[in-house]
Amino acid sequence: MSPHPHSERPTNVFPPGFLWGAATSSYQVEGAAREDGRALSIWDTFTAERGMDSGEVACDHYHRWPTDADLMAHLGMNAYRFSLAWPRIVPNGTGAVNPAGLAHYDRMVDGLLERGITPVPTLYHWDLPQALQERGGWTSRATSDAFAAYTEICLDALGDRVDTWLTVNEPWVASVLGYRLGLHAPGEEDLRTSLLVAHHLLLAHGAATQRIRERRPFARVGIPLSLFPNYPVTDDPADTAAAWGSDGYTNRWFLDPVLRGRYPADTAELFERLVGPLDWVRPGDLDLIGARPDLIGVNYYTRRRISAAAAEPLPWRVLPAQPGVPVTDSGWEDVPEVFYDLLVRLHRDYDIPLLITENGGVWNAEPGPDGRVRDTGRVRALRAHLLAMSRAIEAGVQVLGYLHWSLLDNLEWAEGYGQRFGLVHVDRETQRRTVKDSARYYAAVIAANRVVDATDGLAGKREDPGWG
Ligand code: IFM
């Protein structure tokens, strides 16, 4: 890990107009899975088939969004990233629009604006309508076309009030965990299919970007990418080369087509060796995908430690956390200096404004006898990541805002409800919301628009209203 070059004390003040908020996604928080005409998504099917925790009820945010929005306003947040559920809006994936589904988001956008909160919707956060899955899902190019049509519907309904659109969340995770590793819906395990899917997800991003530009020329558009910096475990050139290979797989395979209009040659060569020609890429695809967005959404959590000892079929191996390095309650290394390195690298290599669309971690603190949730690990990590971000801004990186993952403890996909990422604790039985220490600390940061001391916001009498 490279030490950061700035030894002078930064001022830690953020630019005026900086977006401060939190993020969620529809399947992870909404619940109301069968209400108001919502159809099933691939995640309803996948969780039912495997007997996993599901999003059937989740945080009941579908009904409780007004009080959740009050809570955000109470914390001083001025932005909220949420996702639109495709199976609510176009239940069959294509064709008829469900007015009740659209009306829900219409009310929510109004409600956020009334509270001074900028809505930042993501068009797709993995809840593909099951009806589309039955027609091939993301293995079919037609799904990208369906996504473009769905985007137009969302733009026509909400585009007069939304000025920042996010397209497809984390195509690496959706394609690799969903189609290579079988850990996410729809649970397939094939490298070639995952690469085909990744291309269609990028195509969907490109098509949506085009529609947004045509219909809402003054709106900003971006794609939230899961960016995992890859660090060699030793200085051995073989490990360094392996880390660069893994960087191609996790990061450049998405950054390069979106920002340079081409897939990285070294990674394409590797994939062609492993799976044969990537013959689904058609003329014109990379022009569409490579129409430069206004921003990249950075979803940053941890680094990957890479060794050259191959784990077939890929010629590298991802190692567990380094002993002695702090980890979150899910075992991910908590390494804020890597966040700094990532932001500086994105600026240096791609020169594009960044919006932190996710950052956070699992700390499973529960309310104490006094009702207070002392998630000190999250307070410490949040502060350290904000300091890293502010140093990056001082180094010249353009960061538009920071949206913490997540507002609420929610459904962590295949991991279920056991992993708590929220600033706000959610009691699974009662749905009661409890503002954690981290949220109170974050509110103090937002109020000051600078990184304050770790104890700020935590002392004194608690004046949080009840958020039951
Ligand atoms: O919960 C997820 C989110 O849906 C996508 N990015 C990573 C988060 C934590 O794993």
Coordinates of C-alpha atoms and ligand atoms in Angstrom, one line a residue:
M1 CA 0.0 0.0 0.0
S2 CA 1.6 3.3 -1.0
P3 CA 1.9 5.9 1.7
H4 CA 0.1 9.1 0.9
P5 CA 2.4 11.9 -0.1
H6 CA 0.7 14.7 1.9
S7 CA 2.2 15.3 5.2
E8 CA 0.9 18.8 5.8
R9 CA -2.2 19.1 7.9
P10 CA -5.2 19.4 5.6
T11 CA -8.0 21.8 6.4
N12 CA -10.7 19.1 5.9
V13 CA -13.2 21.6 4.7
F14 CA -15.5 20.5 1.9
P15 CA -16.5 22.5 -1.1
P16 CA -19.8 24.6 -0.9
G17 CA -22.7 22.6 -2.3
F18 CA -21.1 19.3 -1.4
L19 CA -23.7 16.5 -1.4
W20 CA -24.0 14.8 2.0
G21 CA -26.2 11.8 2.3
A22 CA -26.8 8.1 2.4
A23 CA -27.7 5.3 0.0
T24 CA -30.0 2.4 -0.2
S25 CA -31.5 0.1 -2.9
S26 CA -35.0 -0.9 -3.6
Y27 CA -34.8 -4.7 -2.9
Q28 CA -32.7 -4.2 0.1
V29 CA -35.0 -1.8 1.9
E30 CA -38.5 -1.5 0.4
G31 CA -40.3 -4.6 1.3
A32 CA -44.0 -4.5 0.1
A33 CA -42.9 -7.1 -2.4
R34 CA -46.4 -7.9 -3.6
E35 CA -48.0 -4.5 -3.2
D36 CA -49.4 -2.0 -5.8
G37 CA -48.7 -4.2 -8.8
R38 CA -45.1 -5.0 -8.2
A39 CA -44.1 -8.2 -10.0
L40 CA -41.4 -10.6 -8.9
S41 CA -37.7 -9.9 -9.5
I42 CA -34.9 -12.3 -9.9
W43 CA -34.0 -11.7 -6.2
D44 CA -37.5 -12.8 -5.0
T45 CA -37.0 -16.0 -7.0
F46 CA -33.4 -16.6 -6.0
T47 CA -34.0 -16.1 -2.2
A48 CA -37.1 -18.3 -2.3
E49 CA -35.3 -21.1 -4.2
R50 CA -32.4 -21.1 -1.8
G51 CA -34.4 -20.5 1.4
M52 CA -32.5 -17.3 2.1
D53 CA -33.5 -14.1 3.9
S54 CA -35.6 -12.2 1.4
G55 CA -36.6 -8.6 0.7
E56 CA -40.3 -9.4 1.2
V57 CA -40.5 -7.0 4.2
A58 CA -37.0 -5.7 4.4
C59 CA -37.1 -2.2 6.2
D60 CA -40.6 -1.5 5.0
H61 CA -39.2 1.6 3.5
Y62 CA -41.9 1.5 0.8
H63 CA -44.4 2.6 3.6
R64 CA -42.0 4.3 6.0
W65 CA -40.1 6.5 3.5
P66 CA -41.7 9.7 4.8
T67 CA -40.4 9.1 8.4
D68 CA -37.1 7.9 7.0
A69 CA -36.9 11.1 5.0
D70 CA -37.7 13.1 8.1
L71 CA -34.8 11.2 9.8
M72 CA -32.4 12.1 6.9
A73 CA -33.5 15.7 7.2
H74 CA -33.0 15.6 11.0
L75 CA -29.4 14.4 10.4
G76 CA -28.9 17.3 8.0
M77 CA -28.5 15.2 4.8
N78 CA -29.0 17.0 1.6
A79 CA -29.0 14.0 -0.8
Y80 CA -30.4 10.5 -0.9
R81 CA -29.4 7.8 -3.3
F82 CA -32.1 5.2 -3.7
S83 CA -33.0 2.9 -6.6
L84 CA -36.1 2.5 -8.7
A85 CA -37.6 -0.9 -8.8
W86 CA -38.0 -2.0 -12.4
P87 CA -40.6 -4.7 -11.4
R88 CA -42.7 -2.0 -9.8
I89 CA -42.6 0.4 -12.8
V90 CA -42.8 -2.1 -15.7
P91 CA -43.8 -5.4 -14.0
N92 CA -43.3 -7.4 -17.1
G93 CA -40.0 -5.8 -18.0
T94 CA -41.3 -4.4 -21.2
G95 CA -44.7 -3.1 -22.2
A96 CA -47.4 -1.9 -19.8
V97 CA -46.4 0.7 -17.2
N98 CA -47.7 0.2 -13.7
P99 CA -49.0 3.7 -12.6
A100 CA -49.1 2.8 -8.9
G101 CA -45.4 1.9 -9.1
L102 CA -44.5 5.2 -10.7
A103 CA -46.7 7.1 -8.4
H104 CA -44.8 5.8 -5.4
Y105 CA -41.5 7.2 -6.7
D106 CA -43.2 10.4 -7.8
R107 CA -44.4 11.0 -4.3
M108 CA -41.0 10.1 -2.8
V109 CA -39.1 12.5 -5.1
D110 CA -41.5 15.3 -4.1
G111 CA -41.2 14.4 -0.4
L112 CA -37.4 14.4 -0.6
L113 CA -37.4 17.8 -2.3
E114 CA -39.8 19.2 0.2
R115 CA -37.3 18.3 2.9
G116 CA -34.4 19.8 1.0
I117 CA -33.0 16.5 0.0
T118 CA -31.7 16.0 -3.5
P119 CA -33.0 12.7 -5.0
V120 CA -30.3 10.6 -6.6
P121 CA -32.0 7.6 -8.2
T122 CA -30.3 4.6 -9.5
L123 CA -32.2 3.0 -12.4
Y124 CA -31.0 -0.5 -11.8
H125 CA -29.8 -2.0 -8.6
W126 CA -30.1 -5.7 -9.4
D127 CA -33.8 -6.4 -9.1
L128 CA -34.4 -7.5 -12.7
P129 CA -38.1 -8.3 -13.4
Q130 CA -38.4 -12.1 -13.3
A131 CA -40.4 -11.9 -16.6
L132 CA -37.2 -10.7 -18.3
Q133 CA -35.1 -13.4 -16.7
E134 CA -37.5 -15.9 -18.4
R135 CA -36.6 -14.3 -21.7
G136 CA -32.9 -14.7 -21.1
G137 CA -32.3 -11.9 -18.6
W138 CA -28.9 -10.1 -19.0
T139 CA -27.6 -12.9 -21.3
S140 CA -30.0 -11.4 -23.9
R141 CA -29.1 -8.2 -25.7
A142 CA -32.8 -7.4 -25.8
T143 CA -32.7 -6.8 -22.0
S144 CA -30.5 -3.7 -22.7
D145 CA -33.1 -2.4 -25.1
A146 CA -35.8 -3.1 -22.5
F147 CA -33.7 -1.1 -20.0
A148 CA -33.5 1.8 -22.4
A149 CA -37.3 1.9 -22.7
Y150 CA -37.7 1.6 -19.0
T151 CA -35.3 4.5 -18.5
E152 CA -37.4 6.7 -20.8
I153 CA -40.5 5.9 -18.7
C154 CA -38.6 7.0 -15.5
L155 CA -37.3 10.1 -17.2
D156 CA -40.7 11.1 -18.4
A157 CA -42.1 10.7 -14.9
L158 CA -39.4 12.1 -12.7
G159 CA -37.0 13.9 -15.0
D160 CA -38.5 17.3 -14.3
R161 CA -37.3 17.0 -10.6
V162 CA -34.2 14.8 -10.8
D163 CA -31.0 16.3 -12.0
T164 CA -28.6 13.4 -11.2
W165 CA -29.2 9.9 -12.6
L166 CA -27.3 6.8 -11.9
T167 CA -27.6 4.0 -14.4
V168 CA -26.5 0.4 -13.6
N169 CA -25.1 -0.4 -10.1
E170 CA -21.9 -2.3 -9.9
P171 CA -21.9 -4.3 -13.2
W172 CA -18.8 -6.2 -11.9
V173 CA -20.7 -7.5 -8.9
A174 CA -23.9 -8.2 -10.9
S175 CA -22.1 -10.1 -13.6
V176 CA -19.4 -11.9 -11.5
L177 CA -21.4 -12.8 -8.3
G178 CA -24.6 -13.5 -10.4
Y179 CA -23.1 -15.4 -13.3
R180 CA -19.6 -16.7 -12.4
L181 CA -19.7 -17.4 -8.7
G182 CA -23.4 -18.2 -8.3
L183 CA -23.6 -16.2 -5.1
H184 CA -26.2 -13.6 -6.3
A185 CA -29.3 -13.9 -8.5
P186 CA -29.7 -15.6 -10.8
G187 CA -27.0 -18.0 -9.5
E188 CA -25.1 -19.1 -12.6
E189 CA -21.5 -20.2 -12.6
D190 CA -19.8 -19.6 -15.9
L191 CA -17.1 -17.1 -16.8
R192 CA -18.0 -16.7 -20.4
T193 CA -21.7 -16.0 -19.5
S194 CA -20.6 -13.5 -16.9
L195 CA -18.5 -11.6 -19.5
L196 CA -21.5 -11.6 -21.9
V197 CA -23.7 -10.2 -19.1
A198 CA -21.1 -7.6 -18.2
H199 CA -21.2 -6.3 -21.8
H200 CA -25.0 -6.1 -21.8
L201 CA -25.0 -4.3 -18.5
L202 CA -22.5 -1.8 -20.0
L203 CA -24.7 -1.5 -23.1
A204 CA -27.7 -0.8 -20.8
H205 CA -25.7 2.0 -19.2
G206 CA -24.8 3.4 -22.6
A207 CA -28.3 3.2 -23.9
A208 CA -29.7 4.9 -20.7
T209 CA -27.0 7.6 -20.9
Q210 CA -28.1 8.3 -24.5
R211 CA -31.8 8.5 -23.5
I212 CA -31.0 10.8 -20.5
R213 CA -28.9 13.1 -22.8
E214 CA -31.7 13.3 -25.4
R215 CA -34.6 13.8 -22.9
R216 CA -32.9 15.7 -20.1
P217 CA -29.9 17.5 -21.6
F218 CA -29.1 19.4 -18.4
A219 CA -29.2 16.4 -16.1
R220 CA -26.0 14.7 -14.9
V221 CA -25.5 11.0 -15.5
G222 CA -23.1 8.5 -14.0
I223 CA -22.5 4.8 -13.4
P224 CA -21.8 3.5 -9.9
L225 CA -18.9 1.1 -10.1
S226 CA -17.6 -1.2 -7.3
L227 CA -13.9 -0.3 -7.4
F228 CA -11.6 -2.6 -5.6
P229 CA -7.9 -1.5 -5.6
N230 CA -5.7 -4.6 -6.1
Y231 CA -2.5 -4.7 -4.1
P232 CA 0.2 -7.3 -4.7
V233 CA 1.0 -9.3 -1.5
T234 CA 4.8 -9.0 -2.1
D235 CA 7.1 -6.8 -4.3
D236 CA 7.8 -9.9 -6.5
P237 CA 7.2 -8.8 -10.1
A238 CA 4.9 -11.9 -10.6
D239 CA 2.6 -10.6 -7.8
T240 CA 2.7 -7.1 -9.2
A241 CA 1.7 -8.4 -12.6
A242 CA -1.1 -10.5 -11.1
A243 CA -2.4 -7.4 -9.2
W244 CA -2.5 -5.5 -12.5
G245 CA -4.3 -8.4 -14.1
S246 CA -6.9 -8.4 -11.3
D247 CA -7.2 -4.7 -11.7
G248 CA -8.2 -5.3 -15.3
Y249 CA -10.8 -7.8 -14.2
T250 CA -12.4 -5.7 -11.4
N251 CA -11.9 -2.1 -12.4
R252 CA -10.5 -1.4 -15.9
W253 CA -13.0 -3.8 -17.6
F254 CA -15.6 -1.2 -16.7
L255 CA -13.8 2.1 -16.4
D256 CA -12.0 1.8 -19.8
P257 CA -15.1 1.1 -22.0
V258 CA -17.1 3.8 -20.2
L259 CA -14.3 6.5 -20.1
R260 CA -12.1 5.5 -23.0
G261 CA -14.5 3.7 -25.3
R262 CA -12.5 0.5 -25.4
Y263 CA -11.9 -2.7 -23.3
P264 CA -8.4 -2.9 -21.9
A265 CA -6.3 -4.9 -24.3
D266 CA -4.4 -7.0 -21.7
T267 CA -7.7 -8.1 -20.0
A268 CA -9.4 -8.8 -23.3
E269 CA -6.5 -11.0 -24.4
L270 CA -6.7 -12.9 -21.1
F271 CA -10.5 -13.4 -21.4
E272 CA -10.2 -14.5 -25.0
R273 CA -7.6 -17.1 -24.0
L274 CA -10.0 -18.4 -21.3
V275 CA -13.4 -18.3 -23.0
G276 CA -12.8 -17.8 -26.7
P277 CA -13.8 -14.7 -28.8
L278 CA -15.9 -12.1 -27.1
D279 CA -18.0 -12.1 -30.2
W280 CA -21.0 -10.5 -28.7
V281 CA -19.4 -7.0 -29.0
R282 CA -21.0 -5.5 -32.1
P283 CA -19.8 -2.5 -34.2
G284 CA -21.0 0.7 -32.5
D285 CA -21.4 -0.8 -29.0
L286 CA -18.3 0.8 -27.6
D287 CA -19.3 4.2 -29.1
L288 CA -22.5 3.9 -27.1
I289 CA -20.9 2.7 -23.9
G290 CA -18.1 5.2 -24.3
A291 CA -20.2 8.3 -24.5
R292 CA -18.5 10.0 -21.5
P293 CA -20.8 10.3 -18.5
D294 CA -20.7 13.4 -16.3
L295 CA -19.4 11.5 -13.3
I296 CA -18.3 8.1 -12.0
G297 CA -20.1 6.8 -8.9
V298 CA -17.4 5.4 -6.6
N299 CA -18.5 2.4 -4.5
Y300 CA -15.5 1.8 -2.3
Y301 CA -15.2 -0.7 0.7
T302 CA -11.9 -2.4 0.8
R303 CA -8.9 -3.6 -1.2
R304 CA -8.0 -7.0 -2.8
R305 CA -4.7 -8.6 -1.8
I306 CA -3.4 -10.4 -4.8
S307 CA -0.9 -13.1 -5.3
A308 CA 0.4 -14.7 -8.5
A309 CA -0.4 -18.2 -7.2
A310 CA -3.3 -18.9 -9.7
A311 CA -6.8 -19.8 -8.6
E312 CA -8.1 -21.3 -11.8
P313 CA -9.4 -20.2 -14.2
L314 CA -8.0 -16.8 -13.4
P315 CA -4.2 -16.4 -13.1
W316 CA -4.2 -14.8 -9.7
R317 CA -5.5 -15.5 -6.2
V318 CA -7.3 -13.2 -3.8
L319 CA -5.9 -13.5 -0.3
P320 CA -7.7 -13.0 3.0
A321 CA -7.2 -10.0 5.2
Q322 CA -3.6 -9.3 6.2
P323 CA -3.0 -10.2 9.8
G324 CA -2.8 -7.0 11.9
V325 CA -4.8 -4.9 9.5
P326 CA -8.1 -3.8 11.1
V327 CA -11.2 -5.5 9.7
T328 CA -14.9 -4.9 9.8
D329 CA -17.4 -7.4 11.3
S330 CA -17.6 -9.0 7.9
G331 CA -13.8 -9.5 7.7
W332 CA -13.2 -6.8 5.1
E333 CA -10.0 -4.9 5.6
D334 CA -10.7 -1.4 6.9
V335 CA -8.1 0.6 5.0
P336 CA -9.0 4.2 4.5
E337 CA -5.6 5.1 2.9
V338 CA -6.6 2.9 0.0
F339 CA -9.6 5.1 -0.5
Y340 CA -7.3 8.0 -0.9
D341 CA -5.1 6.1 -3.4
L342 CA -8.2 5.1 -5.4
L343 CA -9.6 8.6 -5.7
V344 CA -6.2 10.0 -6.8
R345 CA -5.7 7.2 -9.3
L346 CA -9.2 7.7 -10.8
H347 CA -8.4 11.4 -11.2
R348 CA -5.0 10.8 -12.7
D349 CA -6.0 8.1 -15.1
Y350 CA -9.5 9.2 -16.1
D351 CA -9.9 12.8 -15.1
I352 CA -13.6 12.8 -14.3
P353 CA -15.7 14.2 -11.5
L354 CA -16.5 11.6 -8.8
L355 CA -19.5 11.0 -6.6
I356 CA -19.0 8.7 -3.7
T357 CA -22.1 6.6 -4.2
E358 CA -21.2 4.0 -1.5
N359 CA -18.7 3.7 1.3
G360 CA -19.2 2.0 4.6
G361 CA -18.9 -1.4 6.3
V362 CA -20.4 -3.9 8.7
W363 CA -20.3 -3.2 12.4
N364 CA -23.0 -5.2 14.1
A365 CA -23.6 -3.0 17.2
E366 CA -26.9 -3.4 18.9
P367 CA -28.7 -0.9 21.2
G368 CA -27.3 -0.9 24.8
P369 CA -29.5 -0.9 27.9
D370 CA -29.8 2.9 27.5
G371 CA -31.0 2.5 24.0
R372 CA -27.8 4.0 22.5
V373 CA -26.1 2.2 19.6
R374 CA -22.3 2.6 20.1
D375 CA -21.0 1.6 16.8
T376 CA -17.6 3.0 17.5
G377 CA -15.9 1.0 14.7
R378 CA -18.1 2.8 12.2
V379 CA -17.5 6.2 13.7
R380 CA -13.8 5.7 13.5
A381 CA -13.9 4.3 10.0
L382 CA -16.2 7.0 8.7
R383 CA -14.0 9.7 10.1
A384 CA -10.9 8.1 8.6
H385 CA -12.5 7.7 5.2
L386 CA -13.8 11.3 5.2
L387 CA -10.2 12.5 6.0
A388 CA -8.9 10.4 3.2
M389 CA -11.5 11.9 0.8
S390 CA -10.7 15.4 2.0
R391 CA -7.0 14.9 1.4
A392 CA -7.9 13.6 -2.1
I393 CA -9.9 16.8 -2.7
E394 CA -6.9 18.9 -1.6
A395 CA -4.8 16.9 -4.0
G396 CA -7.0 18.1 -6.9
V397 CA -9.6 15.3 -7.2
Q398 CA -13.1 16.6 -8.0
V399 CA -15.5 14.9 -5.5
L400 CA -19.1 16.0 -5.8
G401 CA -20.5 14.4 -2.7
Y402 CA -20.4 11.5 -0.3
L403 CA -23.3 9.0 0.1
H404 CA -22.8 6.6 2.9
W405 CA -23.8 3.0 2.5
S406 CA -26.2 2.6 4.1
L407 CA -28.9 4.7 5.6
L408 CA -30.5 1.7 7.2
D409 CA -29.5 -1.8 8.3
N410 CA -30.9 -3.7 5.5
L411 CA -30.9 -7.0 3.5
E412 CA -27.2 -7.6 2.6
W413 CA -28.2 -9.8 -0.4
A414 CA -27.0 -13.4 0.1
E415 CA -25.7 -12.5 3.6
G416 CA -29.2 -11.7 4.7
Y417 CA -30.0 -9.4 7.7
G418 CA -27.0 -10.5 9.8
Q419 CA -24.7 -7.8 8.4
R420 CA -25.5 -4.3 9.6
F421 CA -24.3 -1.5 7.3
G422 CA -26.6 1.2 8.5
L423 CA -26.1 4.6 10.1
V424 CA -29.5 3.8 11.5
H425 CA -30.3 0.6 13.4
V426 CA -33.4 -1.2 12.3
D427 CA -35.0 -3.6 14.8
R428 CA -36.1 -6.6 12.6
E429 CA -39.1 -7.4 14.7
T430 CA -40.6 -3.9 15.2
Q431 CA -38.9 -1.9 12.4
R432 CA -38.0 0.7 15.0
R433 CA -35.2 3.0 13.8
T434 CA -32.5 4.0 16.2
V435 CA -30.0 6.7 15.2
K436 CA -26.5 5.1 15.9
D437 CA -23.5 7.0 17.2
S438 CA -22.1 7.0 13.6
A439 CA -25.2 8.9 12.4
R440 CA -24.9 11.4 15.1
Y441 CA -21.2 11.8 14.3
Y442 CA -22.0 12.1 10.6
A443 CA -24.6 14.8 11.4
A444 CA -21.9 16.8 13.1
V445 CA -19.7 16.5 10.1
I446 CA -22.5 17.6 7.8
A447 CA -23.4 20.6 10.0
A448 CA -19.7 21.7 10.0
N449 CA -19.0 20.7 6.4
R450 CA -15.7 19.5 7.6
V451 CA -14.3 16.4 9.3
V452 CA -14.9 17.0 13.0
D453 CA -13.4 15.1 16.0
A454 CA -14.6 11.6 16.6
T455 CA -16.5 12.6 19.7
D456 CA -18.4 15.4 18.1
G457 CA -22.1 15.0 18.0
L458 CA -22.0 12.2 20.5
A459 CA -21.9 14.0 23.8
G460 CA -24.7 15.7 25.6
K461 CA -28.4 14.9 25.9
R462 CA -29.9 13.0 23.0
E463 CA -32.6 14.9 21.3
D464 CA -33.6 12.4 18.6
P465 CA -37.3 12.1 18.1
G466 CA -38.6 8.6 18.1
W467 CA -38.5 7.0 14.7
G468 CA -40.5 3.9 15.5
Ligands
IFM1 O1 -25.2 -3.8 -0.1 C1 -24.3 -3.7 -1.1 C2 -24.9 -2.8 -2.2 O2 -26.1 -3.3 -2.7 C3 -24.0 -2.7 -3.4 N1 -22.6 -2.4 -3.0 C4 -22.0 -3.1 -1.9 C5 -23.0 -3.1 -0.7 C6 -22.3 -3.8 0.5 O3 -22.0 -5.1 0.1

